[in-house]
Amino acid sequence: MKKMKTGIIGCGNISSIYLTNLKNSPVIEVVALADLIMERAEARAAEFSVENVYTVDEMLNNNEIELILNLTVPGSHALTNIAALQAGKHVYGEKPFAISLEDGRKVIELAEEKGLYVGCAPDTFMGSGIQTSIQAIQNGLIGTPVSATAFFMGGGPESWHPDPEFFYAYGGGPMLDMGPYYLTALVKLLGPIRRVSASTGIQIPDRVVGSGPKQGQKLQVQTPTHLAGTIDFMNGVIGTMIASFDIPAGSSLPLIEIHGTKGTLQVPDPNFFNGEVKLRRYGSAVWETLEPVFVSEQNERGAGLNQMAEAIQSQTPAEASGQLGYHILEAMHAFERSSLEGRHVLLESTLPESTVDQQVMKLNFVNEIVS
C-alpha cells in the first residue's frame, strides 16, 4: 500500500506521541502541521522534521493532502472534522467524537454524503490487552457473558493539572474525558449498547487548582462529576459503570471485569494498549494470567489512523470508525439524559456487524514498532 499524505491540525501535547509513532507507519506520511498558534506548529515541525507548516485553511486547500489527523481541543473536534470533509479529505480525530449529538450526526452524515472515511480515537482496543480479552471471550474461557463492570474512580485532575478548567466545563467531566476508553472497550468486548439508565451529580462542587501558575484558583463546576449507571447491551449482558472525579481517596475496584457462566475476566486499563489479562475459572480460587495474543507497547496511539488508511485503500471498514465514535458519544450522553429525565434511554445508533465481529487484529505496523 502507498503512504497517504497526511496533515495534522493541532500541535498540543498529544501530537508528540502521534508523531513519534507515525514515523514507523507503512501507510501514513505526515507532510504538514497546522495550529492556531503558528509558533507551536513550527516547534513541532522542527522537533519531528516535518517539512511544511501551514495555517488551517492552507492545509485544507492543499490538494496533495488526502487525510487529516484532528488533534484540536474537544470543543473543536466536530467543526474541524466538518471542515476537513468539506475540503474532500478523510479525517481521523481524537476523542470524544463531538461534544453534542447534533454535531456528531452532522459529521457522520457529511462523511456518508461525500463518500469519505471518518475515524475517532480511542484506538487502545487494538492493543494486546483488549485483543487478548476478546480472544478469551471468543474461545469460551468464561462461557456465556452475563454481566460486566467498569469503574473509573478518582479525585479529579485539579490536584496535578496546571490548567484544569476545561475538565469541569460543559463537554468535560469524567465521562467525556475517560468514558470513551471504558465504553469503547466494553463495546468491542460485548457488542453495541441498547439502553442506559443512570444517576449523575456534582458531589464535590468546591474545586481548587493545586499546582502551577493558577494554584489556589477556584474552579466552577458546570458538568456532572459522578455518573453511575446500568448499561444493557444488545446481546443481553447487563453492565454497571461508574465514572467519577469525586473519589479523592481512590478505589480498589477492578477497572473492567466481564463475568460469564464459566469464569470471570479481568481486563486491563483501557487507557493503555497493553496490560495483563487475568482469568478465574468457575470452581477455582486462583487468578491465572493469560498469554497475550501479541506484544504491545504501552502507548501505540496512531493504530486507528494506520488501520483506517489501510481500510481507505482496500475499501474495507475502519475499526476506530466514526460510527463507533458516535455510538459511544450517544451512550455517554445517555447517562446524563437518564438522570435528568428519570428513565431508561434507548440508543438510536448501533454498529454494523463488520465493526463488532471481534476479530483479533495483529496489525503490520505494530510489528514494525516492536521490532
mmCIF file of C-alpha atoms in Angstrom:
data_model
loop_
_atom_site.group_PDB
_atom_site.id
_atom_site.type_symbol
_atom_site.label_atom_id
_atom_site.label_comp_id
_atom_site.label_asym_id
_atom_site.label_seq_id
_atom_site.Cartn_x
_atom_site.Cartn_y
_atom_site.Cartn_z
ATOM 1 C CA MET A 1 0.000 0.000 0.000
ATOM 2 C CA LYS A 2 1.126 3.556 -0.685
ATOM 3 C CA LYS A 3 1.667 6.052 2.067
ATOM 4 C CA MET A 4 -1.194 8.526 2.401
ATOM 5 C CA LYS A 5 -0.092 12.154 2.648
ATOM 6 C CA THR A 6 -1.412 13.328 5.997
ATOM 7 C CA GLY A 7 -1.685 16.704 7.694
ATOM 8 C CA ILE A 8 -2.071 17.209 11.434
ATOM 9 C CA ILE A 9 -4.249 20.017 12.793
ATOM 10 C CA GLY A 10 -3.483 20.708 16.453
ATOM 11 C CA CYS A 11 0.075 20.549 17.797
ATOM 12 C CA GLY A 12 -0.543 20.341 21.544
ATOM 13 C CA ASN A 13 0.803 17.753 23.974
ATOM 14 C CA ILE A 14 -0.818 14.688 22.409
ATOM 15 C CA SER A 15 0.670 15.406 18.987
ATOM 16 C CA SER A 16 4.092 14.288 20.219
ATOM 17 C CA ILE A 17 3.182 10.606 20.701
ATOM 18 C CA TYR A 18 1.324 10.523 17.373
ATOM 19 C CA LEU A 19 4.315 11.982 15.525
ATOM 20 C CA THR A 20 6.696 9.597 17.306
ATOM 21 C CA ASN A 21 4.662 6.520 16.387
ATOM 22 C CA LEU A 22 3.739 7.584 12.862
ATOM 23 C CA LYS A 23 7.409 7.712 11.914
ATOM 24 C CA ASN A 24 7.177 3.900 11.743
ATOM 25 C CA SER A 25 3.948 3.802 9.740
ATOM 26 C CA PRO A 26 3.954 1.919 6.436
ATOM 27 C CA VAL A 27 0.791 3.733 5.278
ATOM 28 C CA ILE A 28 0.994 7.294 6.711
ATOM 29 C CA GLU A 29 3.356 10.097 5.710
ATOM 30 C CA VAL A 30 2.950 13.251 7.799
ATOM 31 C CA VAL A 31 3.742 16.077 5.386
ATOM 32 C CA ALA A 32 2.381 19.152 7.180
ATOM 33 C CA LEU A 33 1.380 20.576 10.550
ATOM 34 C CA ALA A 34 -1.078 23.338 11.431
ATOM 35 C CA ASP A 35 -2.117 25.030 14.657
ATOM 36 C CA LEU A 36 -3.903 28.226 15.615
ATOM 37 C CA ILE A 37 -0.635 29.176 17.322
ATOM 38 C CA MET A 38 1.844 29.095 14.450
ATOM 39 C CA GLU A 39 4.877 29.000 16.758
ATOM 40 C CA ARG A 40 3.624 25.769 18.306
ATOM 41 C CA ALA A 41 3.318 24.120 14.892
ATOM 42 C CA GLU A 42 6.767 25.373 13.919
ATOM 43 C CA ALA A 43 8.298 23.933 17.097
ATOM 44 C CA ARG A 44 6.720 20.519 16.469
ATOM 45 C CA ALA A 45 7.805 20.592 12.819
ATOM 46 C CA ALA A 46 11.403 21.255 13.851
ATOM 47 C CA GLU A 47 11.269 18.554 16.525
ATOM 48 C CA PHE A 48 9.981 15.855 14.163
ATOM 49 C CA SER A 49 11.462 17.052 10.854
ATOM 50 C CA VAL A 50 8.114 17.767 9.217
ATOM 51 C CA GLU A 51 8.706 19.869 6.109
ATOM 52 C CA ASN A 52 5.615 22.090 5.960
ATOM 53 C CA VAL A 53 3.861 24.353 8.449
ATOM 54 C CA TYR A 54 0.531 25.745 7.257
ATOM 55 C CA THR A 55 -2.419 27.686 8.517
ATOM 56 C CA VAL A 56 -5.532 25.506 8.861
ATOM 57 C CA ASP A 57 -7.010 26.987 5.668
ATOM 58 C CA GLU A 58 -3.787 26.392 3.744
ATOM 59 C CA MET A 59 -3.759 22.764 4.832
ATOM 60 C CA LEU A 60 -7.382 22.171 3.909
ATOM 61 C CA ASN A 61 -6.844 23.790 0.496
ATOM 62 C CA ASN A 62 -3.770 21.690 -0.275
ATOM 63 C CA ASN A 63 -4.852 19.065 -2.812
ATOM 64 C CA GLU A 64 -1.884 16.788 -2.095
ATOM 65 C CA ILE A 65 -3.048 16.135 1.457
ATOM 66 C CA GLU A 66 -5.513 13.239 1.478
ATOM 67 C CA LEU A 67 -6.037 12.658 5.193
ATOM 68 C CA ILE A 68 -6.336 14.942 8.233
ATOM 69 C CA LEU A 69 -5.428 13.941 11.782
ATOM 70 C CA ASN A 70 -7.541 16.188 14.018
ATOM 71 C CA LEU A 71 -5.825 16.809 17.367
ATOM 72 C CA THR A 72 -7.656 20.015 18.272
ATOM 73 C CA VAL A 73 -9.337 20.638 21.643
ATOM 74 C CA PRO A 74 -12.594 18.683 22.219
ATOM 75 C CA GLY A 75 -14.823 21.682 21.516
ATOM 76 C CA SER A 76 -13.334 21.930 18.023
ATOM 77 C CA HIS A 77 -13.422 18.228 17.104
ATOM 78 C CA ALA A 78 -16.675 18.292 15.144
ATOM 79 C CA LEU A 79 -16.078 21.665 13.446
ATOM 80 C CA THR A 80 -12.620 20.599 12.280
ATOM 81 C CA ASN A 81 -13.928 17.239 11.057
ATOM 82 C CA ILE A 82 -16.651 19.004 9.075
ATOM 83 C CA ALA A 83 -14.149 21.430 7.534
ATOM 84 C CA ALA A 84 -11.861 18.562 6.508
ATOM 85 C CA LEU A 85 -14.717 16.603 4.962
ATOM 86 C CA GLN A 86 -15.975 19.666 3.096
ATOM 87 C CA ALA A 87 -12.455 20.027 1.695
ATOM 88 C CA GLY A 88 -12.708 16.471 0.337
ATOM 89 C CA LYS A 89 -10.347 14.871 2.853
ATOM 90 C CA HIS A 90 -10.684 11.798 5.045
ATOM 91 C CA VAL A 91 -10.358 12.677 8.735
ATOM 92 C CA TYR A 92 -9.447 10.894 11.956
ATOM 93 C CA GLY A 93 -9.753 12.677 15.295
ATOM 94 C CA GLU A 94 -9.150 12.388 18.989
ATOM 95 C CA LYS A 95 -11.960 11.525 21.392
ATOM 96 C CA PRO A 96 -14.671 12.474 22.077
ATOM 97 C CA PHE A 97 -16.179 12.322 18.586
ATOM 98 C CA ALA A 98 -18.017 15.592 19.282
ATOM 99 C CA ILE A 99 -19.408 17.466 22.257
ATOM 100 C CA SER A 100 -23.051 17.442 21.144
ATOM 101 C CA LEU A 101 -25.000 14.647 19.465
ATOM 102 C CA GLU A 102 -26.216 17.115 16.840
ATOM 103 C CA ASP A 103 -22.660 17.913 15.771
ATOM 104 C CA GLY A 104 -21.740 14.239 15.807
ATOM 105 C CA ARG A 105 -24.632 13.430 13.471
ATOM 106 C CA LYS A 106 -23.585 16.221 11.108
ATOM 107 C CA VAL A 107 -20.115 14.686 10.797
ATOM 108 C CA ILE A 108 -21.487 11.188 10.100
ATOM 109 C CA GLU A 109 -23.997 12.455 7.541
ATOM 110 C CA LEU A 110 -21.430 14.615 5.726
ATOM 111 C CA ALA A 111 -18.922 11.750 5.539
ATOM 112 C CA GLU A 112 -21.588 9.491 4.029
ATOM 113 C CA GLU A 113 -22.645 12.214 1.580
ATOM 114 C CA LYS A 114 -19.041 12.798 0.461
ATOM 115 C CA GLY A 115 -18.076 9.117 0.393
ATOM 116 C CA LEU A 116 -15.207 9.797 2.798
ATOM 117 C CA TYR A 117 -13.880 7.986 5.853
ATOM 118 C CA VAL A 118 -14.109 9.479 9.332
ATOM 119 C CA GLY A 119 -12.474 7.848 12.347
ATOM 120 C CA CYS A 120 -12.188 8.523 16.045
ATOM 121 C CA ALA A 121 -9.982 7.559 18.980
ATOM 122 C CA PRO A 122 -9.588 5.748 21.248
ATOM 123 C CA ASP A 123 -7.725 3.009 19.426
ATOM 124 C CA THR A 124 -6.344 1.358 22.567
ATOM 125 C CA PHE A 125 -8.695 -1.587 21.955
ATOM 126 C CA MET A 126 -6.351 -2.589 19.120
ATOM 127 C CA GLY A 127 -3.619 -3.385 21.639
ATOM 128 C CA SER A 128 -2.817 -6.710 23.250
ATOM 129 C CA GLY A 129 -4.801 -6.009 26.436
ATOM 130 C CA ILE A 130 -8.256 -5.736 24.894
ATOM 131 C CA GLN A 131 -7.498 -8.100 21.993
ATOM 132 C CA THR A 132 -6.377 -10.852 24.400
ATOM 133 C CA SER A 133 -9.604 -10.276 26.351
ATOM 134 C CA ILE A 134 -11.659 -10.507 23.153
ATOM 135 C CA GLN A 135 -9.990 -13.780 22.204
ATOM 136 C CA ALA A 136 -10.602 -15.226 25.679
ATOM 137 C CA ILE A 137 -14.324 -14.499 25.350
ATOM 138 C CA GLN A 138 -14.435 -15.864 21.793
ATOM 139 C CA ASN A 139 -12.688 -19.040 22.907
ATOM 140 C CA GLY A 140 -15.318 -19.642 25.577
ATOM 141 C CA LEU A 141 -12.994 -19.282 28.572
ATOM 142 C CA ILE A 142 -15.710 -17.569 30.622
ATOM 143 C CA GLY A 143 -18.649 -19.330 28.981
ATOM 144 C CA THR A 144 -21.533 -17.048 28.058
ATOM 145 C CA PRO A 145 -21.018 -13.438 29.221
ATOM 146 C CA VAL A 146 -23.803 -12.328 31.547
ATOM 147 C CA SER A 147 -22.561 -9.129 33.203
ATOM 148 C CA ALA A 148 -19.803 -6.542 33.182
ATOM 149 C CA THR A 149 -18.442 -3.822 35.452
ATOM 150 C CA ALA A 150 -16.365 -0.738 34.640
ATOM 151 C CA PHE A 151 -15.039 1.706 37.225
ATOM 152 C CA PHE A 152 -13.065 4.911 36.697
ATOM 153 C CA MET A 153 -12.944 6.474 40.162
ATOM 154 C CA GLY A 154 -10.557 9.171 41.299
ATOM 155 C CA GLY A 155 -10.327 12.626 42.774
ATOM 156 C CA GLY A 156 -10.159 14.673 39.598
ATOM 157 C CA PRO A 157 -7.214 16.272 37.795
ATOM 158 C CA GLU A 158 -7.076 19.636 39.557
ATOM 159 C CA SER A 159 -4.516 18.385 42.109
ATOM 160 C CA TRP A 160 -1.850 17.941 39.412
ATOM 161 C CA HIS A 161 -3.044 19.564 36.179
ATOM 162 C CA PRO A 162 -1.855 23.188 35.844
ATOM 163 C CA ASP A 163 -4.865 24.302 33.771
ATOM 164 C CA PRO A 164 -7.834 22.028 34.659
ATOM 165 C CA GLU A 165 -10.796 24.347 33.973
ATOM 166 C CA PHE A 166 -11.887 22.503 30.840
ATOM 167 C CA PHE A 167 -12.321 19.253 32.795
ATOM 168 C CA TYR A 168 -15.183 20.883 34.714
ATOM 169 C CA ALA A 169 -16.789 22.871 31.885
ATOM 170 C CA TYR A 170 -19.565 21.648 29.573
ATOM 171 C CA GLY A 171 -18.064 18.935 27.405
ATOM 172 C CA GLY A 172 -15.719 17.857 30.183
ATOM 173 C CA GLY A 173 -16.204 15.716 33.270
ATOM 174 C CA PRO A 174 -15.085 12.128 33.868
ATOM 175 C CA MET A 175 -17.480 10.650 31.310
ATOM 176 C CA LEU A 176 -16.433 12.603 28.219
ATOM 177 C CA ASP A 177 -12.802 12.584 29.379
ATOM 178 C CA MET A 178 -12.311 8.894 30.260
ATOM 179 C CA GLY A 179 -15.633 7.304 29.332
ATOM 180 C CA PRO A 180 -14.595 6.751 25.688
ATOM 181 C CA TYR A 181 -11.827 4.346 26.762
ATOM 182 C CA TYR A 182 -14.060 2.268 29.015
ATOM 183 C CA LEU A 183 -17.169 2.251 26.832
ATOM 184 C CA THR A 184 -15.232 1.524 23.639
ATOM 185 C CA ALA A 185 -13.532 -1.426 25.331
ATOM 186 C CA LEU A 186 -16.893 -2.742 26.558
ATOM 187 C CA VAL A 187 -18.482 -2.392 23.127
ATOM 188 C CA LYS A 188 -15.566 -4.152 21.458
ATOM 189 C CA LEU A 189 -15.799 -6.949 24.030
ATOM 190 C CA LEU A 190 -19.586 -7.309 24.132
ATOM 191 C CA GLY A 191 -21.111 -5.544 21.127
ATOM 192 C CA PRO A 192 -23.341 -2.456 20.852
ATOM 193 C CA ILE A 193 -25.359 -0.880 23.649
ATOM 194 C CA ARG A 194 -29.173 -0.975 23.700
ATOM 195 C CA ARG A 195 -30.058 1.335 26.598
ATOM 196 C CA VAL A 196 -28.675 3.200 29.606
ATOM 197 C CA SER A 197 -30.159 4.133 32.975
ATOM 198 C CA ALA A 198 -28.194 6.305 35.384
ATOM 199 C CA SER A 199 -27.911 8.810 38.207
ATOM 200 C CA THR A 200 -25.485 11.714 37.976
ATOM 201 C CA GLY A 201 -24.444 14.568 40.213
ATOM 202 C CA ILE A 202 -21.829 17.053 41.330
ATOM 203 C CA GLN A 203 -20.898 15.501 44.666
ATOM 204 C CA ILE A 204 -17.905 17.782 45.382
ATOM 205 C CA PRO A 205 -18.663 21.239 43.941
ATOM 206 C CA ASP A 206 -15.719 23.081 45.537
ATOM 207 C CA ARG A 207 -12.564 22.625 43.431
ATOM 208 C CA VAL A 208 -9.244 24.447 43.657
ATOM 209 C CA VAL A 209 -6.274 24.306 41.268
ATOM 210 C CA GLY A 210 -3.485 22.515 43.130
ATOM 211 C CA SER A 211 -0.392 23.288 41.069
ATOM 212 C CA GLY A 212 1.140 25.627 38.501
ATOM 213 C CA PRO A 213 0.634 29.365 37.960
ATOM 214 C CA LYS A 214 -3.099 29.110 38.739
ATOM 215 C CA GLN A 215 -2.589 27.328 42.084
ATOM 216 C CA GLY A 216 -5.263 28.318 44.586
ATOM 217 C CA GLN A 217 -7.736 29.473 41.939
ATOM 218 C CA LYS A 218 -11.290 28.214 42.468
ATOM 219 C CA LEU A 219 -12.933 26.233 39.676
ATOM 220 C CA GLN A 220 -16.532 26.487 38.530
ATOM 221 C CA VAL A 221 -18.001 23.004 38.114
ATOM 222 C CA GLN A 222 -20.520 23.021 35.251
ATOM 223 C CA THR A 223 -20.834 19.324 34.425
ATOM 224 C CA PRO A 224 -21.606 16.113 36.369
ATOM 225 C CA THR A 225 -18.559 14.777 38.173
ATOM 226 C CA HIS A 226 -20.066 11.473 39.371
ATOM 227 C CA LEU A 227 -22.038 9.270 36.984
ATOM 228 C CA ALA A 228 -23.315 5.820 37.963
ATOM 229 C CA GLY A 229 -25.410 3.714 35.653
ATOM 230 C CA THR A 230 -26.570 0.451 34.197
ATOM 231 C CA ILE A 231 -25.817 -0.472 30.596
ATOM 232 C CA ASP A 232 -27.934 -3.025 28.728
ATOM 233 C CA PHE A 233 -26.118 -4.490 25.724
ATOM 234 C CA MET A 234 -27.861 -5.787 22.622
ATOM 235 C CA ASN A 235 -26.765 -9.341 23.452
ATOM 236 C CA GLY A 236 -28.430 -9.247 26.879
ATOM 237 C CA VAL A 237 -25.347 -8.582 29.017
ATOM 238 C CA ILE A 238 -26.027 -6.142 31.872
ATOM 239 C CA GLY A 239 -23.193 -3.760 32.725
ATOM 240 C CA THR A 240 -22.552 -1.470 35.676
ATOM 241 C CA MET A 241 -20.379 1.628 35.236
ATOM 242 C CA ILE A 242 -19.190 4.467 37.477
ATOM 243 C CA ALA A 243 -17.157 7.396 36.162
ATOM 244 C CA SER A 244 -16.180 9.841 38.887
ATOM 245 C CA PHE A 245 -13.924 12.746 39.807
ATOM 246 C CA ASP A 246 -15.480 12.632 43.302
ATOM 247 C CA ILE A 247 -13.452 9.817 44.910
ATOM 248 C CA PRO A 248 -10.416 11.667 46.355
ATOM 249 C CA ALA A 249 -9.043 8.629 48.222
ATOM 250 C CA GLY A 250 -9.298 6.375 45.182
ATOM 251 C CA SER A 251 -10.795 2.893 44.909
ATOM 252 C CA SER A 252 -9.666 -0.737 44.831
ATOM 253 C CA LEU A 253 -12.466 -1.814 42.497
ATOM 254 C CA PRO A 254 -11.286 -3.539 39.288
ATOM 255 C CA LEU A 255 -11.207 -1.323 36.203
ATOM 256 C CA ILE A 256 -13.163 -3.700 33.953
ATOM 257 C CA GLU A 257 -14.470 -7.201 34.625
ATOM 258 C CA ILE A 258 -16.532 -9.460 32.359
ATOM 259 C CA HIS A 259 -18.480 -12.188 34.143
ATOM 260 C CA GLY A 260 -19.607 -15.354 32.401
ATOM 261 C CA THR A 261 -21.230 -18.680 33.159
ATOM 262 C CA LYS A 262 -17.832 -20.419 33.429
ATOM 263 C CA GLY A 263 -15.484 -17.722 34.667
ATOM 264 C CA THR A 264 -14.566 -14.078 35.249
ATOM 265 C CA LEU A 265 -12.185 -11.992 33.146
ATOM 266 C CA GLN A 266 -10.216 -9.032 34.481
ATOM 267 C CA VAL A 267 -9.490 -6.618 31.628
ATOM 268 C CA PRO A 268 -6.505 -4.231 31.910
ATOM 269 C CA ASP A 269 -6.645 -0.428 31.889
ATOM 270 C CA PRO A 270 -8.383 0.550 28.613
ATOM 271 C CA ASN A 271 -6.364 3.779 28.502
ATOM 272 C CA PHE A 272 -3.320 1.687 27.517
ATOM 273 C CA PHE A 273 -2.612 -0.773 24.728
ATOM 274 C CA ASN A 274 -1.026 -3.481 26.866
ATOM 275 C CA GLY A 275 -1.574 -4.918 30.356
ATOM 276 C CA GLU A 276 -2.210 -8.288 31.962
ATOM 277 C CA VAL A 277 -5.462 -10.117 31.332
ATOM 278 C CA LYS A 278 -6.485 -12.362 34.231
ATOM 279 C CA LEU A 279 -8.955 -15.242 34.304
ATOM 280 C CA ARG A 280 -10.588 -17.000 37.238
ATOM 281 C CA ARG A 281 -12.386 -20.126 36.177
ATOM 282 C CA TYR A 282 -15.541 -21.446 37.824
ATOM 283 C CA GLY A 283 -14.587 -23.589 40.819
ATOM 284 C CA SER A 284 -11.105 -22.068 41.186
ATOM 285 C CA ALA A 285 -9.873 -19.531 43.721
ATOM 286 C CA VAL A 286 -6.809 -18.705 41.605
ATOM 287 C CA TRP A 287 -6.425 -15.921 39.047
ATOM 288 C CA GLU A 288 -4.317 -17.002 36.072
ATOM 289 C CA THR A 289 -2.619 -14.542 33.730
ATOM 290 C CA LEU A 290 -3.376 -15.227 30.065
ATOM 291 C CA GLU A 291 -0.687 -15.232 27.416
ATOM 292 C CA PRO A 292 -1.108 -12.100 25.246
ATOM 293 C CA VAL A 293 -2.126 -12.716 21.639
ATOM 294 C CA PHE A 294 0.715 -10.395 20.574
ATOM 295 C CA VAL A 295 3.053 -7.879 22.188
ATOM 296 C CA SER A 296 2.013 -4.238 22.546
ATOM 297 C CA GLU A 297 3.862 -1.250 23.884
ATOM 298 C CA GLN A 298 2.099 0.934 26.437
ATOM 299 C CA ASN A 299 1.339 3.767 24.025
ATOM 300 C CA GLU A 300 0.790 2.996 20.336
ATOM 301 C CA ARG A 301 -1.540 5.889 19.577
ATOM 302 C CA GLY A 302 -1.965 6.081 15.846
ATOM 303 C CA ALA A 303 -3.038 2.455 15.486
ATOM 304 C CA GLY A 304 -6.535 3.515 14.486
ATOM 305 C CA LEU A 305 -5.235 6.030 11.963
ATOM 306 C CA ASN A 306 -2.962 3.418 10.394
ATOM 307 C CA GLN A 307 -5.757 0.886 10.122
ATOM 308 C CA MET A 308 -8.106 3.496 8.652
ATOM 309 C CA ALA A 309 -5.521 4.384 5.999
ATOM 310 C CA GLU A 310 -5.311 0.690 5.100
ATOM 311 C CA ALA A 311 -9.122 0.478 5.045
ATOM 312 C CA ILE A 312 -9.413 3.511 2.742
ATOM 313 C CA GLN A 313 -7.101 1.911 0.210
ATOM 314 C CA SER A 314 -8.714 -1.523 0.404
ATOM 315 C CA GLN A 315 -12.273 -0.114 0.694
ATOM 316 C CA THR A 316 -12.931 -2.102 3.883
ATOM 317 C CA PRO A 317 -14.415 -0.880 7.191
ATOM 318 C CA ALA A 318 -12.338 1.141 9.635
ATOM 319 C CA GLU A 319 -12.143 -0.292 13.153
ATOM 320 C CA ALA A 320 -11.920 3.007 15.070
ATOM 321 C CA SER A 321 -14.712 4.391 12.915
ATOM 322 C CA GLY A 322 -16.881 7.462 13.162
ATOM 323 C CA GLN A 323 -19.889 5.190 13.649
ATOM 324 C CA LEU A 324 -18.206 3.678 16.702
ATOM 325 C CA GLY A 325 -17.235 7.127 17.983
ATOM 326 C CA TYR A 326 -20.810 8.364 17.602
ATOM 327 C CA HIS A 327 -22.280 5.266 19.302
ATOM 328 C CA ILE A 328 -20.000 5.877 22.288
ATOM 329 C CA LEU A 329 -20.897 9.592 22.310
ATOM 330 C CA GLU A 330 -24.595 8.743 22.379
ATOM 331 C CA ALA A 331 -24.059 6.297 25.247
ATOM 332 C CA MET A 332 -22.171 8.921 27.264
ATOM 333 C CA HIS A 333 -24.921 11.488 26.749
ATOM 334 C CA ALA A 334 -27.484 8.854 27.732
ATOM 335 C CA PHE A 335 -26.095 8.746 31.295
ATOM 336 C CA GLU A 336 -26.948 12.390 31.933
ATOM 337 C CA ARG A 337 -30.220 12.231 29.987
ATOM 338 C CA SER A 338 -31.373 9.248 32.004
ATOM 339 C CA SER A 339 -30.646 11.016 35.273
ATOM 340 C CA LEU A 340 -32.313 14.273 34.211
ATOM 341 C CA GLU A 341 -35.398 12.589 32.729
ATOM 342 C CA GLY A 342 -35.744 9.765 35.262
ATOM 343 C CA ARG A 343 -35.994 6.954 32.702
ATOM 344 C CA HIS A 344 -34.148 4.384 30.619
ATOM 345 C CA VAL A 345 -32.669 5.967 27.495
ATOM 346 C CA LEU A 346 -32.746 3.823 24.371
ATOM 347 C CA LEU A 347 -29.863 4.450 21.984
ATOM 348 C CA GLU A 348 -30.807 5.225 18.389
ATOM 349 C CA SER A 349 -27.420 4.290 16.950
ATOM 350 C CA THR A 350 -25.937 0.836 16.602
ATOM 351 C CA LEU A 351 -22.951 -0.622 14.776
ATOM 352 C CA PRO A 352 -22.578 -2.562 11.541
ATOM 353 C CA GLU A 353 -21.691 -6.210 12.029
ATOM 354 C CA SER A 354 -18.290 -5.682 10.454
ATOM 355 C CA THR A 355 -17.197 -3.330 13.247
ATOM 356 C CA VAL A 356 -18.142 -5.646 16.119
ATOM 357 C CA ASP A 357 -17.136 -9.057 14.773
ATOM 358 C CA GLN A 358 -14.402 -9.058 17.438
ATOM 359 C CA GLN A 359 -11.603 -10.474 15.327
ATOM 360 C CA VAL A 360 -8.123 -10.254 16.831
ATOM 361 C CA MET A 361 -6.147 -7.652 14.847
ATOM 362 C CA LYS A 362 -2.381 -8.082 14.801
ATOM 363 C CA LEU A 363 -1.526 -5.080 12.657
ATOM 364 C CA ASN A 364 1.578 -4.910 10.485
ATOM 365 C CA PHE A 365 2.621 -1.537 11.883
ATOM 366 C CA VAL A 366 2.547 -2.928 15.448
ATOM 367 C CA ASN A 367 5.167 -5.486 14.460
ATOM 368 C CA GLU A 368 7.311 -2.742 12.937
ATOM 369 C CA ILE A 369 7.130 -0.620 16.089
ATOM 370 C CA VAL A 370 8.014 -3.579 18.337
ATOM 371 C CA SER A 371 10.890 -4.664 16.123
#
